[in-house]
Coordinates of C-alpha atoms in Angstrom, one line a residue:
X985 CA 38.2 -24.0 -2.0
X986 CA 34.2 -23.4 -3.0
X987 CA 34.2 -23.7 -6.6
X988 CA 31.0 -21.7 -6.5
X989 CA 32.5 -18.7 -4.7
X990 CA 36.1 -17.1 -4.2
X991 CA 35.0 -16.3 -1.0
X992 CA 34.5 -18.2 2.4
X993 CA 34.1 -16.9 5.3
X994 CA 35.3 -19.5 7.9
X995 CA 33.0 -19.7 11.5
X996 CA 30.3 -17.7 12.8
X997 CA 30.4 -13.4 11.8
X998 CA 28.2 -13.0 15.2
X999 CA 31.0 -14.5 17.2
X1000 CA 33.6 -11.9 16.0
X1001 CA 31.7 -8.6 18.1
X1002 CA 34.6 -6.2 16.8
X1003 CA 33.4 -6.9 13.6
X1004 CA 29.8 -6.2 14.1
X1005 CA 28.1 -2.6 13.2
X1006 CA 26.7 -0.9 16.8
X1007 CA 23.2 -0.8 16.7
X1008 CA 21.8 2.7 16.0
X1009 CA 19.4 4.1 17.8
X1010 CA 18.2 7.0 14.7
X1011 CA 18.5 5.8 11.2
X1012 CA 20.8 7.8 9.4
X1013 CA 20.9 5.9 5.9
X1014 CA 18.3 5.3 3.2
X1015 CA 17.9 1.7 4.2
X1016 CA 17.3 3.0 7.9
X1017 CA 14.8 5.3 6.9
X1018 CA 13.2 2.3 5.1
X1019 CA 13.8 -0.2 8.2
X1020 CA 11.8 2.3 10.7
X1021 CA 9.0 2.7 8.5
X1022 CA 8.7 -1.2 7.8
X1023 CA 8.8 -1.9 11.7
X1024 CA 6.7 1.0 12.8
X1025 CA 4.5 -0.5 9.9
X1026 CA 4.6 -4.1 11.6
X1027 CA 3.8 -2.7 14.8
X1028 CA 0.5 -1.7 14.6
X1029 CA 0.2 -1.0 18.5
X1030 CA 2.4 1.9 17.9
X1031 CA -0.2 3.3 15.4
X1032 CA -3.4 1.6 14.9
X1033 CA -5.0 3.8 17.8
X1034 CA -4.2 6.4 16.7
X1035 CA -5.9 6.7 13.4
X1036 CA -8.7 9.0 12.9
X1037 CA -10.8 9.5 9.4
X1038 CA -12.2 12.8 8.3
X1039 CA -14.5 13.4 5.1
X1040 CA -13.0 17.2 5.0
X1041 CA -9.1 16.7 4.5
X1042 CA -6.4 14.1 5.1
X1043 CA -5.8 13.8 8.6
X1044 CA -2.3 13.9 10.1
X1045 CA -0.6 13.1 13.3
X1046 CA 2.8 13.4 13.8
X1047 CA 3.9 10.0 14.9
X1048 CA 7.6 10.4 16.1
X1049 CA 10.8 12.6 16.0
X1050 CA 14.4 12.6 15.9
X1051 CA 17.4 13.9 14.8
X1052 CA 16.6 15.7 11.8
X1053 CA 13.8 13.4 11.2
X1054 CA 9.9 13.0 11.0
X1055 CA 7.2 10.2 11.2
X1056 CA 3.9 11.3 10.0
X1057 CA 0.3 8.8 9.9
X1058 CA -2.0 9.9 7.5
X1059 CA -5.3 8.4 6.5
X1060 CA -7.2 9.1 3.4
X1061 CA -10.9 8.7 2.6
X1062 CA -11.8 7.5 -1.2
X1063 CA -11.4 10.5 -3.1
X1064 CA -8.8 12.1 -1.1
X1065 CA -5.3 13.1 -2.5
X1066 CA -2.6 15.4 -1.7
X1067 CA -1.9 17.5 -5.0
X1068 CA 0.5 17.8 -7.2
X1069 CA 3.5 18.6 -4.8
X1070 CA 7.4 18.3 -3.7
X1071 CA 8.7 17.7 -0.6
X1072 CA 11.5 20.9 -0.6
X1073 CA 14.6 19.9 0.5
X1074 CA 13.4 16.7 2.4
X1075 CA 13.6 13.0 1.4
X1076 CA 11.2 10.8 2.3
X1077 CA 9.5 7.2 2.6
X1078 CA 6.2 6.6 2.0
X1079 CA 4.7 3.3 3.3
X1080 CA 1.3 2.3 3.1
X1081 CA -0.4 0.7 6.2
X1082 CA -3.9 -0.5 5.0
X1083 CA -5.7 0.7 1.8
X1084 CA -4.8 1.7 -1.5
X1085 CA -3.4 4.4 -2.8
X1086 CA -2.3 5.8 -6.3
X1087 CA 0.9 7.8 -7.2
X1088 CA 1.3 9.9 -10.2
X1089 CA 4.2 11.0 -11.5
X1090 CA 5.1 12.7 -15.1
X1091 CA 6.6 9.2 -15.6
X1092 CA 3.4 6.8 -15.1
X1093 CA 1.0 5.9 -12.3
X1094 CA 1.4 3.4 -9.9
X1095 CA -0.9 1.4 -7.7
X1096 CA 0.5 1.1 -4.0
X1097 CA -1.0 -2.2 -1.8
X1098 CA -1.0 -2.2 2.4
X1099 CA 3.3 -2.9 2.6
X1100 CA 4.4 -1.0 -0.7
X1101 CA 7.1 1.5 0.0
X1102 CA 8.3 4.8 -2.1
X1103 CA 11.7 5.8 -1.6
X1104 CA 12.0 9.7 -2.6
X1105 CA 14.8 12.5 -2.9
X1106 CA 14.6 16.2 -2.6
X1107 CA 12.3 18.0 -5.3
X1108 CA 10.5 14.4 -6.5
X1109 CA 7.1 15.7 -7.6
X1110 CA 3.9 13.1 -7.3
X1111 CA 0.4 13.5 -6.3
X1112 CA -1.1 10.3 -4.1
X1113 CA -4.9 9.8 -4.2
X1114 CA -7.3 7.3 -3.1
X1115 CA -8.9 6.0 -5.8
X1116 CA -10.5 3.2 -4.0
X1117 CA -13.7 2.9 -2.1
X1118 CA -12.0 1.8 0.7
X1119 CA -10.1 4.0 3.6
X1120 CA -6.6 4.3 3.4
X1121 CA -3.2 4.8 6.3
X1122 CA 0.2 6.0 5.3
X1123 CA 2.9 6.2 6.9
X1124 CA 5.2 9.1 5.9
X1125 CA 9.2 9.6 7.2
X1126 CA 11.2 12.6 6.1
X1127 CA 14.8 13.7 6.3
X1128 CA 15.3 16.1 7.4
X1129 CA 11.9 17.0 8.6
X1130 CA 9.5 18.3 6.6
X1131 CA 9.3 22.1 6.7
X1132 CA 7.9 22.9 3.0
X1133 CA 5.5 21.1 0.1
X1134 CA 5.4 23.4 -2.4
X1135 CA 2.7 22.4 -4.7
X1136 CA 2.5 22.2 -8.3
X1137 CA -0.1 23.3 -10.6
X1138 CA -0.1 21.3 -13.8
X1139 CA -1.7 17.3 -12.8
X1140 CA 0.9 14.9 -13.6
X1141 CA 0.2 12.9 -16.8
X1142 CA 2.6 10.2 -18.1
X1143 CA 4.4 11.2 -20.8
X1144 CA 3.6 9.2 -24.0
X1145 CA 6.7 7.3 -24.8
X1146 CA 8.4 9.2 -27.9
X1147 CA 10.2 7.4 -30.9
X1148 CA 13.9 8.4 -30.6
X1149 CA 14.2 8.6 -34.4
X1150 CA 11.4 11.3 -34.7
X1151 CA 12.2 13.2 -31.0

């Protein structure tokens, strides 16, 4: 026995195919969700072309679709930003492609690089902006798709962090 682990597992898992999971050909998981926008993001034949940039409003462009779910590319000029805003009843994953973006919740702000990935439930409430002087590309995939963003009207400000004695 391993004294560093209980476990062993004795030849190769990929030569025991009963064992193995069947490839998928949707995501249906969190991790999926995450998987397809990393790849789609790696892949920038499937989007790089596609990209357009307008000094008006974001731009959009519905990338791909399946069961229940939506891919969305986005690019953002500096100063652009979506509001204050939920996603309804939809989850999401937010990947950035190129650029930088910030996200602002009521519990801080956070600088997103090309690669960084947000994970979000139903009713999460940000607002994404490009502070830079650069362009910026998202990549956007919601479950189920997307069919409201009710926005909110107060900005969101981190909360100063309270002393539990006095709160």
């Amino acid at each position: 026995m391993n004294s560093d682990s209980d476990l062993q597992i004795a030849g190769d898992i990929l030569e025991v195919p009963h064992l193995l999971q069947p490839a998928r050909e949707h995501p249906v998981t969190v991790a999926e969700f995450a998987g397809l926008a990393r790849a789609i993001a790696a892949d920038r034949s499937q989007w790089e072309h596609l990209v357009e940039y307008d000094a008006t409003s974001r731009w959009y462009h519905r990338l791909r679709t399946g069961p229940g779910y939506e891919v969305w590319l986005l690019s953002w000029v500096p100063g652009q930003g979506s509001g204050r805003h939920d996603h309804g009843r939809s989850s999401g994953v937010l990947t950035l492609l190129e650029g930088e973006l910030t996200e602002r919740t009521e519990r801080g702000t956070r600088a997103l690089g090309a690669g960084a990935q947000r994970v979000f439930a139903p009713g999460y409430v940000h607002e994404v902006v490009n502070d830079s002087l650069e362009p910026a590309v998202s990549l956007h995939v919601y479950y189920p798709g997307l069919t409201e963003m009710p926005m909110h009207t107060a900005r969101c400000e981190a909360r100063a962090p309270q002393d539990p004695v006095t709160a």
